[in-house]
Coordinates of C-alpha atoms and ligand atoms in Angstrom, one line a residue:
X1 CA -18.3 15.8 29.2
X2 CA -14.7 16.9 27.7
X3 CA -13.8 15.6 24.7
X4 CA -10.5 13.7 25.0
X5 CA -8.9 15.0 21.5
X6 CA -5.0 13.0 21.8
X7 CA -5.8 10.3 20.4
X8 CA -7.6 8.6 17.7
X9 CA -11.4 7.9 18.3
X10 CA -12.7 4.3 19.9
X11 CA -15.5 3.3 17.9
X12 CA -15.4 -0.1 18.5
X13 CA -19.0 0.7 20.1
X14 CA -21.2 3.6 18.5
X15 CA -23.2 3.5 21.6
X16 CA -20.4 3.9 24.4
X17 CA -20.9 7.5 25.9
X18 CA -18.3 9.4 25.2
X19 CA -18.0 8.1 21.6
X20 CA -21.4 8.9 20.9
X21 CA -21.2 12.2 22.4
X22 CA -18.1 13.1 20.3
X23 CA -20.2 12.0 17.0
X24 CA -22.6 14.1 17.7
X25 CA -20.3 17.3 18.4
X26 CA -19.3 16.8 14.6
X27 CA -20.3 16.8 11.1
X28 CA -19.6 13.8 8.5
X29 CA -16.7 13.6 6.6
X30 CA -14.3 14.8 9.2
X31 CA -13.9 11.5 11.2
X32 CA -14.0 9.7 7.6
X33 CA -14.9 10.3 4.2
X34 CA -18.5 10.1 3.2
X35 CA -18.1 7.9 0.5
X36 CA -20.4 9.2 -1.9
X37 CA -19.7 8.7 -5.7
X38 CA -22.0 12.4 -6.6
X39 CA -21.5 16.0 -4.7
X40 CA -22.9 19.5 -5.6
X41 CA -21.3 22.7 -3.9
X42 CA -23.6 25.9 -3.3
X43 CA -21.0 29.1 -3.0
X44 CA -23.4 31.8 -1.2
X45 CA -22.9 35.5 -0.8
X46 CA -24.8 36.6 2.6
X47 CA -27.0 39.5 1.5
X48 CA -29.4 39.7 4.5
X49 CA -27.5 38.6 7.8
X50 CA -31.1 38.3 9.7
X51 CA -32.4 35.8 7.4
X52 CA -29.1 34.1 6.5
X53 CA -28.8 33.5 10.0
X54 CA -32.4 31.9 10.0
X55 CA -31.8 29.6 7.4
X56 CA -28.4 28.9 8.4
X57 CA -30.4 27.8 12.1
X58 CA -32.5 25.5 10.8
X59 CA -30.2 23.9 8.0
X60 CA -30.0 20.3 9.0
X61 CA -26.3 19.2 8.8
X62 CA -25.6 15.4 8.8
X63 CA -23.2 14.5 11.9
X64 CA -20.5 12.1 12.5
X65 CA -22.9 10.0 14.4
X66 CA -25.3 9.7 11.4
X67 CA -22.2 8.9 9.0
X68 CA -21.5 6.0 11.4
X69 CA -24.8 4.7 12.1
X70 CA -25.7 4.7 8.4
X71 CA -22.1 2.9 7.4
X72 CA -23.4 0.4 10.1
X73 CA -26.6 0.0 8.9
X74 CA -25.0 -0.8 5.7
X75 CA -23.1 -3.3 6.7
X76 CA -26.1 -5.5 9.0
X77 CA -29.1 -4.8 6.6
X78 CA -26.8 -3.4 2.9
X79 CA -29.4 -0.5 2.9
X80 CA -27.3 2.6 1.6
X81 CA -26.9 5.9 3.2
X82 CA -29.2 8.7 2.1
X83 CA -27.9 12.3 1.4
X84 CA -25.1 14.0 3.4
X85 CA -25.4 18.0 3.9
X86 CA -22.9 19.6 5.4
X87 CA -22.1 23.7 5.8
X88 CA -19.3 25.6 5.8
X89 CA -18.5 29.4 7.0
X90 CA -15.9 31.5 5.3
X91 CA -14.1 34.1 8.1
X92 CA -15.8 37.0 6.0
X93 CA -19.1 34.9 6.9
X94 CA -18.4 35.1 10.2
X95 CA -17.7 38.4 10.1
X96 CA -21.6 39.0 8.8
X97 CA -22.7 37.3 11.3
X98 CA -21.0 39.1 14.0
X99 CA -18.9 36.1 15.3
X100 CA -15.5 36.8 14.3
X101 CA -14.5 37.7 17.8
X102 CA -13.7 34.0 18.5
X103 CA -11.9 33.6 16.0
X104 CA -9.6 36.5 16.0
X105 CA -5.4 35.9 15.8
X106 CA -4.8 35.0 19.9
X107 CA -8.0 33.0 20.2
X108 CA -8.8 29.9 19.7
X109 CA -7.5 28.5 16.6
X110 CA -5.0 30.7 15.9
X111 CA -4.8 30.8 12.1
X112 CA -3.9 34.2 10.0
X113 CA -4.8 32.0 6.8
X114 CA -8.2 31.5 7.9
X115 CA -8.7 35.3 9.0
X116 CA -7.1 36.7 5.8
X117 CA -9.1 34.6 2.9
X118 CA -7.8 32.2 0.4
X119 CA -7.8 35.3 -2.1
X120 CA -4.7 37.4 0.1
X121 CA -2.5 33.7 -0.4
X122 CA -2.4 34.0 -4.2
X123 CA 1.8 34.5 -3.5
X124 CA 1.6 30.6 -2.5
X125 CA -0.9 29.2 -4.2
X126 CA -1.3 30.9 -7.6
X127 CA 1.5 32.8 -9.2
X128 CA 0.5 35.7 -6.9
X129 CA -2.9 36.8 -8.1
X130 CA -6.6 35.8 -9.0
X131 CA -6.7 36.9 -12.4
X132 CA -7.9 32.9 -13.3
X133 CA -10.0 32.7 -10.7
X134 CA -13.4 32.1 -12.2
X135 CA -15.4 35.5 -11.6
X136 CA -17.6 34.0 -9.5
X137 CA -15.5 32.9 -7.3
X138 CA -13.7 36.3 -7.1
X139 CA -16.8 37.5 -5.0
X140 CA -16.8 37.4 -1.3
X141 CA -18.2 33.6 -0.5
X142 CA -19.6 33.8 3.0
X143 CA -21.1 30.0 2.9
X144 CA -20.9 27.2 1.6
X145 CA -23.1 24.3 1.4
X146 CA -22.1 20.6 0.3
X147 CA -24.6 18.2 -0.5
X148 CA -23.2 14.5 -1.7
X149 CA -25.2 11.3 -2.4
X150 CA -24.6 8.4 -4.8
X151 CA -28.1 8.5 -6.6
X152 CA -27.3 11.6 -9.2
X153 CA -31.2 12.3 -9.8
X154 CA -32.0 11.8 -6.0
X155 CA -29.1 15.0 -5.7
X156 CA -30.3 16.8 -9.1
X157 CA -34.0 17.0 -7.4
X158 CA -32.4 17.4 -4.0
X159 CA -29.6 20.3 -5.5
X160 CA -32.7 22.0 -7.5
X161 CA -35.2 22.6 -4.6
X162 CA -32.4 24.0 -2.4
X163 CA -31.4 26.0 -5.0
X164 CA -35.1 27.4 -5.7
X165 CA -34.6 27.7 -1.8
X166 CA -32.1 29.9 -1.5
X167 CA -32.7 32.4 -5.1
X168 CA -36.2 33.2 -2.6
X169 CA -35.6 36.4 -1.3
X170 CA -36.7 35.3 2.3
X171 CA -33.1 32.9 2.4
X172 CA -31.1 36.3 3.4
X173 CA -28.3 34.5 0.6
X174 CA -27.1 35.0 -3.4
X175 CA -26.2 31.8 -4.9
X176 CA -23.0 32.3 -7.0
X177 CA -22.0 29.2 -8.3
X178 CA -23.4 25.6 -7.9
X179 CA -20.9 23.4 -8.6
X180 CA -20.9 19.4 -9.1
X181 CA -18.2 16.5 -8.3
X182 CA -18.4 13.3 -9.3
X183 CA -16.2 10.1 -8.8
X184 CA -14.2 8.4 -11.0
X185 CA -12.7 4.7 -10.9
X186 CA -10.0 2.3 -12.7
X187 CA -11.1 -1.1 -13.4
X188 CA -10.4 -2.3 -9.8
X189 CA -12.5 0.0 -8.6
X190 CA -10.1 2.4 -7.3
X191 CA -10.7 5.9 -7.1
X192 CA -9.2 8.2 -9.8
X193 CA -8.0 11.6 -10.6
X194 CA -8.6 13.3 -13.6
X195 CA -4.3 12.4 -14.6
X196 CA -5.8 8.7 -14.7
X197 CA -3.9 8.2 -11.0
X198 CA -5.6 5.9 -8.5
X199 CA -6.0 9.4 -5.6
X200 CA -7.3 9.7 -2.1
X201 CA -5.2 6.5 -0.6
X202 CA -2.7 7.9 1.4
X203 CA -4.6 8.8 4.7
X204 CA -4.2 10.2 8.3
X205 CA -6.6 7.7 10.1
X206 CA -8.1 8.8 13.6
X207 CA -10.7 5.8 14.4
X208 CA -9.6 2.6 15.9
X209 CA -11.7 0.7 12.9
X210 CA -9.8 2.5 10.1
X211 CA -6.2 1.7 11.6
X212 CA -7.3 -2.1 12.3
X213 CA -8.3 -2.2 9.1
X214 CA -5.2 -0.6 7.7
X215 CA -3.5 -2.7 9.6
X216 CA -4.4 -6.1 8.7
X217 CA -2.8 -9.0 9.8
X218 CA 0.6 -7.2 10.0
X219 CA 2.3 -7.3 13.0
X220 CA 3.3 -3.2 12.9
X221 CA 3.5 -0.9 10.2
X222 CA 6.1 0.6 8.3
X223 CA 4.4 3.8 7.9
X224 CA 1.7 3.9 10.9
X225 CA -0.9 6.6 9.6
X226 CA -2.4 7.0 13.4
X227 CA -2.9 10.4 13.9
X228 CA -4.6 12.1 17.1
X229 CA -7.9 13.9 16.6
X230 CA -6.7 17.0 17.7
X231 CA -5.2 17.4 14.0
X232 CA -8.4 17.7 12.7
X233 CA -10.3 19.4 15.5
X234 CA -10.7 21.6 18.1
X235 CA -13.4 22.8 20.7
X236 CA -15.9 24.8 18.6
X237 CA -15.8 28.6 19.5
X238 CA -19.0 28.9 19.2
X239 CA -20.1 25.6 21.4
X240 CA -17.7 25.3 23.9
X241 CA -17.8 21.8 25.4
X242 CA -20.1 20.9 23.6
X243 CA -19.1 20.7 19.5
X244 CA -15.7 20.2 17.8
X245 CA -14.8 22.3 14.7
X246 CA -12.5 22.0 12.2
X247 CA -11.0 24.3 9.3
X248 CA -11.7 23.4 5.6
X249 CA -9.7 24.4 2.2
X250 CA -11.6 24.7 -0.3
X251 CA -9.7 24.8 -3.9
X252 CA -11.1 24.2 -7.5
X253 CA -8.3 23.3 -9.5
X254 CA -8.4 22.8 -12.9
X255 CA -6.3 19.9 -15.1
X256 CA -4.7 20.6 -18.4
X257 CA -5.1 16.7 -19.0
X258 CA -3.5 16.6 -23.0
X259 CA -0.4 18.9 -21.6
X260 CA 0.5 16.6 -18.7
X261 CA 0.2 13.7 -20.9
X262 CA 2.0 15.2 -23.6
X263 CA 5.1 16.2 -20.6
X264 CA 4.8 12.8 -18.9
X265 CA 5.5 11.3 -22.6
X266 CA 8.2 14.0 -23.4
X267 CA 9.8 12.8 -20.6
X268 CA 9.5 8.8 -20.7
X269 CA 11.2 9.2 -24.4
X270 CA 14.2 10.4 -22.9
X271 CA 14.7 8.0 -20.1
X272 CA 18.1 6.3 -20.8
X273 CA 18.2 3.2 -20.8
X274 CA 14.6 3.4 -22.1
X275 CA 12.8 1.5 -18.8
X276 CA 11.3 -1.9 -19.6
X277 CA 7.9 -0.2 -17.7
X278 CA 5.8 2.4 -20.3
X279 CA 4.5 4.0 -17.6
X280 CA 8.2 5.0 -15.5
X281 CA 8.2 8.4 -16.1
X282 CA 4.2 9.4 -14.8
X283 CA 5.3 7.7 -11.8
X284 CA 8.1 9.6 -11.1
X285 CA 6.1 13.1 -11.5
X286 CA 3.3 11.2 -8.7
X287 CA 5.2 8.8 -6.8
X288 CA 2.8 6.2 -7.7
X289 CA 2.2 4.4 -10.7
X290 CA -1.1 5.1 -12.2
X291 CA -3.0 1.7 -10.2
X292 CA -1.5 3.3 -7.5
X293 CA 1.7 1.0 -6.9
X294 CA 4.6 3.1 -4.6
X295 CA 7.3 3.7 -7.1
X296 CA 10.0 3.9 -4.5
X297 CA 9.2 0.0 -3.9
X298 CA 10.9 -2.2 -5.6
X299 CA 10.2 -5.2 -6.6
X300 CA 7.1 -3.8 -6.6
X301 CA 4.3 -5.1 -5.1
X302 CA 0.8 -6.1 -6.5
X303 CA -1.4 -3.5 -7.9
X304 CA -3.9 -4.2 -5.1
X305 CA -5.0 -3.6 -2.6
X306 CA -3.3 -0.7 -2.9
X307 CA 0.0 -0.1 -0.5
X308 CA 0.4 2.7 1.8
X309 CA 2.7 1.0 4.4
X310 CA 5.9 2.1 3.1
X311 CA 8.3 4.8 3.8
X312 CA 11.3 6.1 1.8
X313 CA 14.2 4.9 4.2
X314 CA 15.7 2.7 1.3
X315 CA 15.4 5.2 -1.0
X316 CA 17.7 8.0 0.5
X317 CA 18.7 9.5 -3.0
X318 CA 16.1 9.7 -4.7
X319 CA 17.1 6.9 -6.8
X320 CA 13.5 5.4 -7.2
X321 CA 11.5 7.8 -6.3
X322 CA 12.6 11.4 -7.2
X323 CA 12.4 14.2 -3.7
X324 CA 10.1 16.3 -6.4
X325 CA 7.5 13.7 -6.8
X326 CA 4.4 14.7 -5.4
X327 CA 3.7 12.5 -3.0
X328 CA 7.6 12.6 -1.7
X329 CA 7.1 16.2 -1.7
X330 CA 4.0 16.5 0.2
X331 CA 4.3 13.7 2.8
X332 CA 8.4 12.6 3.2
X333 CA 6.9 10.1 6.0
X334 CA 9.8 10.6 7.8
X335 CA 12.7 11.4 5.4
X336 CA 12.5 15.3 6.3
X337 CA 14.7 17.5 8.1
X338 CA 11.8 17.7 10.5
X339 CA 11.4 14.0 11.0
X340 CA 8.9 11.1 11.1
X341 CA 6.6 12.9 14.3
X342 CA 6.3 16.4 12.5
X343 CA 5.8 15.3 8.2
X344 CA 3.2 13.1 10.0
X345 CA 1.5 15.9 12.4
X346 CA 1.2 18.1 8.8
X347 CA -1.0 16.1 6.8
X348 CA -4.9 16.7 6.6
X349 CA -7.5 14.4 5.8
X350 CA -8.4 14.8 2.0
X351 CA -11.8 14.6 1.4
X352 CA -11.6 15.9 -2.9
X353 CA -13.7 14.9 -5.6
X354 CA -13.1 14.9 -9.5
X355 CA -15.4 17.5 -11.2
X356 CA -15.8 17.5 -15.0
X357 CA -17.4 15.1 -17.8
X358 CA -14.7 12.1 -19.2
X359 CA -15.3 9.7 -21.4
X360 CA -14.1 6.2 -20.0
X361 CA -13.7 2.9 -21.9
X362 CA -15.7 0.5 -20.8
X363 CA -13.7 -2.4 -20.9
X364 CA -10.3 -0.7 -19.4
X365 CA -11.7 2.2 -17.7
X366 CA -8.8 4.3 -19.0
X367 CA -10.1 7.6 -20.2
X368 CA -9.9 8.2 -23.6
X369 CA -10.4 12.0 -24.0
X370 CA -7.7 14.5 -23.3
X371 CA -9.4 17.9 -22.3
X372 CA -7.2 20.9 -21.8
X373 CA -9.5 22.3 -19.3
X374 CA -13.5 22.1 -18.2
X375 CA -12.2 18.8 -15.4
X376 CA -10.0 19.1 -12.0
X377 CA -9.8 18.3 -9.2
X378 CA -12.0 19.9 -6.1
X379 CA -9.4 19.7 -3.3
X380 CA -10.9 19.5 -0.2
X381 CA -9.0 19.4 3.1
X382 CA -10.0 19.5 7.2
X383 CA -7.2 20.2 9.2
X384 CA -6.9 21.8 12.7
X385 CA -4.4 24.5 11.4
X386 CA -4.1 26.1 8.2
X387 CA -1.3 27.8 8.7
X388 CA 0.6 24.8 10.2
X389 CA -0.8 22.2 7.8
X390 CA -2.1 22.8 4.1
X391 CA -0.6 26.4 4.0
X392 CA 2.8 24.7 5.4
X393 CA 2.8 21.8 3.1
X394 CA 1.9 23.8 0.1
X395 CA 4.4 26.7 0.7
X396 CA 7.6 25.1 2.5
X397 CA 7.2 22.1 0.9
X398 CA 5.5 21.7 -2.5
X399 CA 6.6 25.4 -3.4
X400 CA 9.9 24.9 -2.0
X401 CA 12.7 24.0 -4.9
X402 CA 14.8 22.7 -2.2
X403 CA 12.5 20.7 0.2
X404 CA 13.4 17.9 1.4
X405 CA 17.4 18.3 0.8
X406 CA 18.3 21.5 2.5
X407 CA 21.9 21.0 2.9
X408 CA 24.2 23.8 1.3
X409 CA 26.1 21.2 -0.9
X410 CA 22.6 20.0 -2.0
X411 CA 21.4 20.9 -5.4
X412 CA 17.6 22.0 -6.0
X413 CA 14.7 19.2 -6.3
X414 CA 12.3 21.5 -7.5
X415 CA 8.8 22.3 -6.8
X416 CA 6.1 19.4 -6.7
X417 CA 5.3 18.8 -10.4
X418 CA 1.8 18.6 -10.2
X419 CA 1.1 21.7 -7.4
X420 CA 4.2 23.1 -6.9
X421 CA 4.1 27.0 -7.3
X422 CA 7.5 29.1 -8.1
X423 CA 8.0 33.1 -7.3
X424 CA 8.0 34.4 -10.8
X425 CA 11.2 36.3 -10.3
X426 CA 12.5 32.7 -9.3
X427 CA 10.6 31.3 -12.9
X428 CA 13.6 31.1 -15.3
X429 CA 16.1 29.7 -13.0
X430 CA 13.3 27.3 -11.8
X431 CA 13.3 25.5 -15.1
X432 CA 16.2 23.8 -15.0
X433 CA 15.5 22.0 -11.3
X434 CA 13.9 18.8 -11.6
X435 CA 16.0 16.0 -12.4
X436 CA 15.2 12.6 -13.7
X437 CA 17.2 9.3 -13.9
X438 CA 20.0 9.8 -17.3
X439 CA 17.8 11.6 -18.9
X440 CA 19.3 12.6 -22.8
X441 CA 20.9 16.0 -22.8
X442 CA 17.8 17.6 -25.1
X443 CA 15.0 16.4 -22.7
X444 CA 12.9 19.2 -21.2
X445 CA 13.8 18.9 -17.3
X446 CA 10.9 21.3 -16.1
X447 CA 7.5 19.5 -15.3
X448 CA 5.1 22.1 -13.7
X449 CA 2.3 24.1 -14.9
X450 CA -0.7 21.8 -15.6
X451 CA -3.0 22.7 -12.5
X452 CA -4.2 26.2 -12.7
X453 CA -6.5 27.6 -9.4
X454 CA -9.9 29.0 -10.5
X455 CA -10.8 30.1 -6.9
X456 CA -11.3 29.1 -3.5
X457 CA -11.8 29.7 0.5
X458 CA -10.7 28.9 3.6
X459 CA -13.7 27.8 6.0
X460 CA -14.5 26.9 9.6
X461 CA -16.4 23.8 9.8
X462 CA -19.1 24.2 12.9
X463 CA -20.2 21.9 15.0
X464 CA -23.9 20.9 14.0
X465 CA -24.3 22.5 17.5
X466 CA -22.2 26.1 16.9
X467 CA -24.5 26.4 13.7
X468 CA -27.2 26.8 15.8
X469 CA -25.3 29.8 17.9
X470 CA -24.6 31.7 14.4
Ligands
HEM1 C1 -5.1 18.6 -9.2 C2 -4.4 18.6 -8.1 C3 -3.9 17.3 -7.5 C4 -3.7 16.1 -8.1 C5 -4.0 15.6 -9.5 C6 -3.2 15.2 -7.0 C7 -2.9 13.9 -7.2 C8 -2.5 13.0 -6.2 C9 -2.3 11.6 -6.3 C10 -2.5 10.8 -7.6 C11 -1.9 11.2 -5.1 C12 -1.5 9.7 -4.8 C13 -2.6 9.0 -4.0 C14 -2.5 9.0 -2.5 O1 -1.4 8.7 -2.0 O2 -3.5 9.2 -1.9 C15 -1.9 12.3 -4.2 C16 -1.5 12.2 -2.8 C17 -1.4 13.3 -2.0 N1 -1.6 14.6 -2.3 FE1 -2.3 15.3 -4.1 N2 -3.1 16.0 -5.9 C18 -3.5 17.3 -6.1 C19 -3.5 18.3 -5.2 C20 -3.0 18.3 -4.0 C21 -2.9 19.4 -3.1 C22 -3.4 20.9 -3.4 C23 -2.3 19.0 -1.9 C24 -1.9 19.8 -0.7 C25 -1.4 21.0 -0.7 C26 -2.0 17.6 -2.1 C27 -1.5 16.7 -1.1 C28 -1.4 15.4 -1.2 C29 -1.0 14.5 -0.1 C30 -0.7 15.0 1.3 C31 -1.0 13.2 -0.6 C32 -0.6 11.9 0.1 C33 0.9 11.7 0.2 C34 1.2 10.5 1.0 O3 0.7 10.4 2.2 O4 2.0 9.7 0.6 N3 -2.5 17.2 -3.3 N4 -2.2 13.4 -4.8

């Protein structure tokens, strides 16, 4: 049966044919997130391709149609969902496994990025090199498994075995770095990054139950976030007909927490008029106050649930919310030169997770500690196309010091503040981009500089199916 990939999924009945037979082509968190609050990461170097290829045969991936039926299950009977597993294979993995062919620029998906590693992009993702790149990341990472569950001793016991697992000799795999995530939340039980901003809302939905949900009562949206599956998927290479694949970006980044505080402060003391809201100036660098509310709304409206139907049509200057804020920067929704139809057809579906310890209080949730390093963000993306999606967004659009005003009269906006990366010959001239509401003559205009990369990959996602043709 073909799968019908223009348009979002049906899944107002698990059990209807060609819904179940699409769930079953695909692995969890595609479709939507898995939801769970712990994760551990497995980076693995193939060192024997005979047994690799075993093991990778018999590793037991969790697939949309699980996801579902355990969210459902949820819901009738409130019995959570166990463990989710899912596997990942780097283009040098597929390479050791002798299935590159496939995959190759002029096949299907056509994607350089993917072919060429995360480590040849350092020119648009980190000041053009690897040197902080944490060394094991540096080595080639063929695999890489993901294991996520909200019981952190059920996936400590769970992480351990399959890590005795694969150190045996007869798993054909080196472990180089197990990594954990775990979720944070603000007191209305919002998820949060490691900045103390409510992350993760701002969605491309592709199943009819998300976008009812999304939707509400409202009669349309502002900003509709339905996006076709073909975004996110494609006919697996190695399953034709009968899995869907997607790519995968896989970045650690790490968070200089007391530098972007210390910034975000520099530049609320210099805010003239100072603004009657403490918190003005953090929301300009985002594009959403810290519990999340849109700064380019105004009045704005309450805290929760948090809004995501909005656009920036009564905000054509910039007055509210700055063109460098990150979310302005990474998803104009419309106020591009390109349009509502393409911004919309670039964004991926975010799947990241916080890693790193914080110290929370208990009564306000508000972290206390300020680390310089040690927490981040694991940025996780699926996407149909790198090289049309999260290598477009990041490069023309975060990177780009004059994205979204193009126009030869128009001065720079500067990169994104918080991922924005500048050519260093363009550094010095760079400084002087961003611009913030009457800001006093002294005040530091700059904001950038307090994510640093310490590695990644780009991956293909296979169908629970292709895994077994490896
Ligand atoms: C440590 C790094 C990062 C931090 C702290 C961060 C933080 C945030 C926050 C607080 C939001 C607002 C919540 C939301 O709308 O969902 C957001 C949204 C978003 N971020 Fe990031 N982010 C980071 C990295 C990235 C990267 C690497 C990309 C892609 C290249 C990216 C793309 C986006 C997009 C597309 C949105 C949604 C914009 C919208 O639809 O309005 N972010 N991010």
């Amino acid at each position: 049966m073909p799968f019908n990939l223009n348009t979002p999924l049906d899944d107002s009945n698990l059990d209807a044919p060609a819904t179940r037979h699409l769930l079953q082509a695909l692995q969890a968190n595609i479709l939507k997130g898995h939801g769970r609050n712990h994760v551990v990461l497995l980076f693995l170097e193939i060192t024997d391709v005979a047994k690799a290829r075993h093991f990778m045969h018999h590793y037991k991936v969790t697939s949309a149609a699980t996801q579902f039926q355990e969210t459902r299950r949820f819901k009738d009977t409130g019995e959570p969902g166990g463990v989710v597993r899912l596997a990942f294979i780097s283009h040098a993995g597929l390479v050791q496994f002798g299935k590159a062919a496939p995959f190759a620029p002029g096949g299907t998906p056509l994607d350089e990025f993917f072919v060429q590693g995360m480590a040849a992009d350092t020119a648009a993702l980190d000041r053009q090199t690897t040197d902080s790149w944490q060394s094991a990341l540096k080595r080639p990472v063929h695999v890489l498994l993901l294991l996520a569950h909200d019981d952190l001793d059920d996936l400590s016991h769970m992480a351990f075995s399959e890590v005795q697992t694969l150190n045996a000799e007869a798993s054909g795999f080196e472990l180089l770095l197990a990594q954990e995530g775990r979720a944070y939340f603000n007191k209305a039980g919002a998820g949060i990054e490691h900045f103390g901003y409510v992350d993760g809302r701002s969605q491309p939905l592709m199943t009819t139950s998300d976008i009812a949900a999304e939707k509400g009562a409202k009669a349309d949206f502002v900003y509709d976030p339905t996006a076709p599956l073909k975004q996110f998927m494609f006919d697996d290479p190695l399953a034709p007909g009968e899995g869907l694949a997607s790519l995968f970006v896989f970045r650690k980044l790490e968070q200089d927490v007391a530098s972007f505080k210390a910034a975000e402060e520099a530049i609320q003391g210099a805010l003239t008029p100072p603004p009657s809201d403490d918190e003005l100036a953090g929301a300009m660098v985002v594009g959403r106050f810290e519990n999340g509310v849109p700064v380019t709304l105004q009045p704005p409206p309450p805290a929760a649930p948090v809004d995501n139907d909005f656009n920036y049509n009564a905000d054509p200057d910039g007055a509210r919310c700055p063109f460098q804020g990150h979310i302005r920067k990474t998803n104009p929704r419309g106020s591009s030169p390109g349009g509502e139809v393409f911004d919309k057809g670039v964004q991926m579906a975010r799947r990241g997770i916080t890693y790193g310890l914080r110290l929370q209080d208990p009564a306000t949730a508000e972290f206390v500690d300020q680390p310089n390093d040690g927490v981040g963000l694991l940025f996780m993306s699926y996407q149909a196309s790198i090289k049309d999606q999260f290598h477009f967004m990041q490069e023309s659009w975060a990177n780009n010091r004059k994205f979204p005003k193009f126009g030869p009269a128009d001065p720079f906006v500067g990169i994104d503040p918080i991922i924005g990366q500048v050519l260093l010959s363009e550094e010095a001239e760079a400084a002087t981009d961003h611009v913030w509401p009457s800001p006093a003559p002294h005040a530091q205009k700059n904001f950038s500089g307090f994510v640093h990369l310490k590695g990644g990959e780009y991956f293909y996602t296979p169908s629970p199916r292709g895994l077994k043709h490896l």
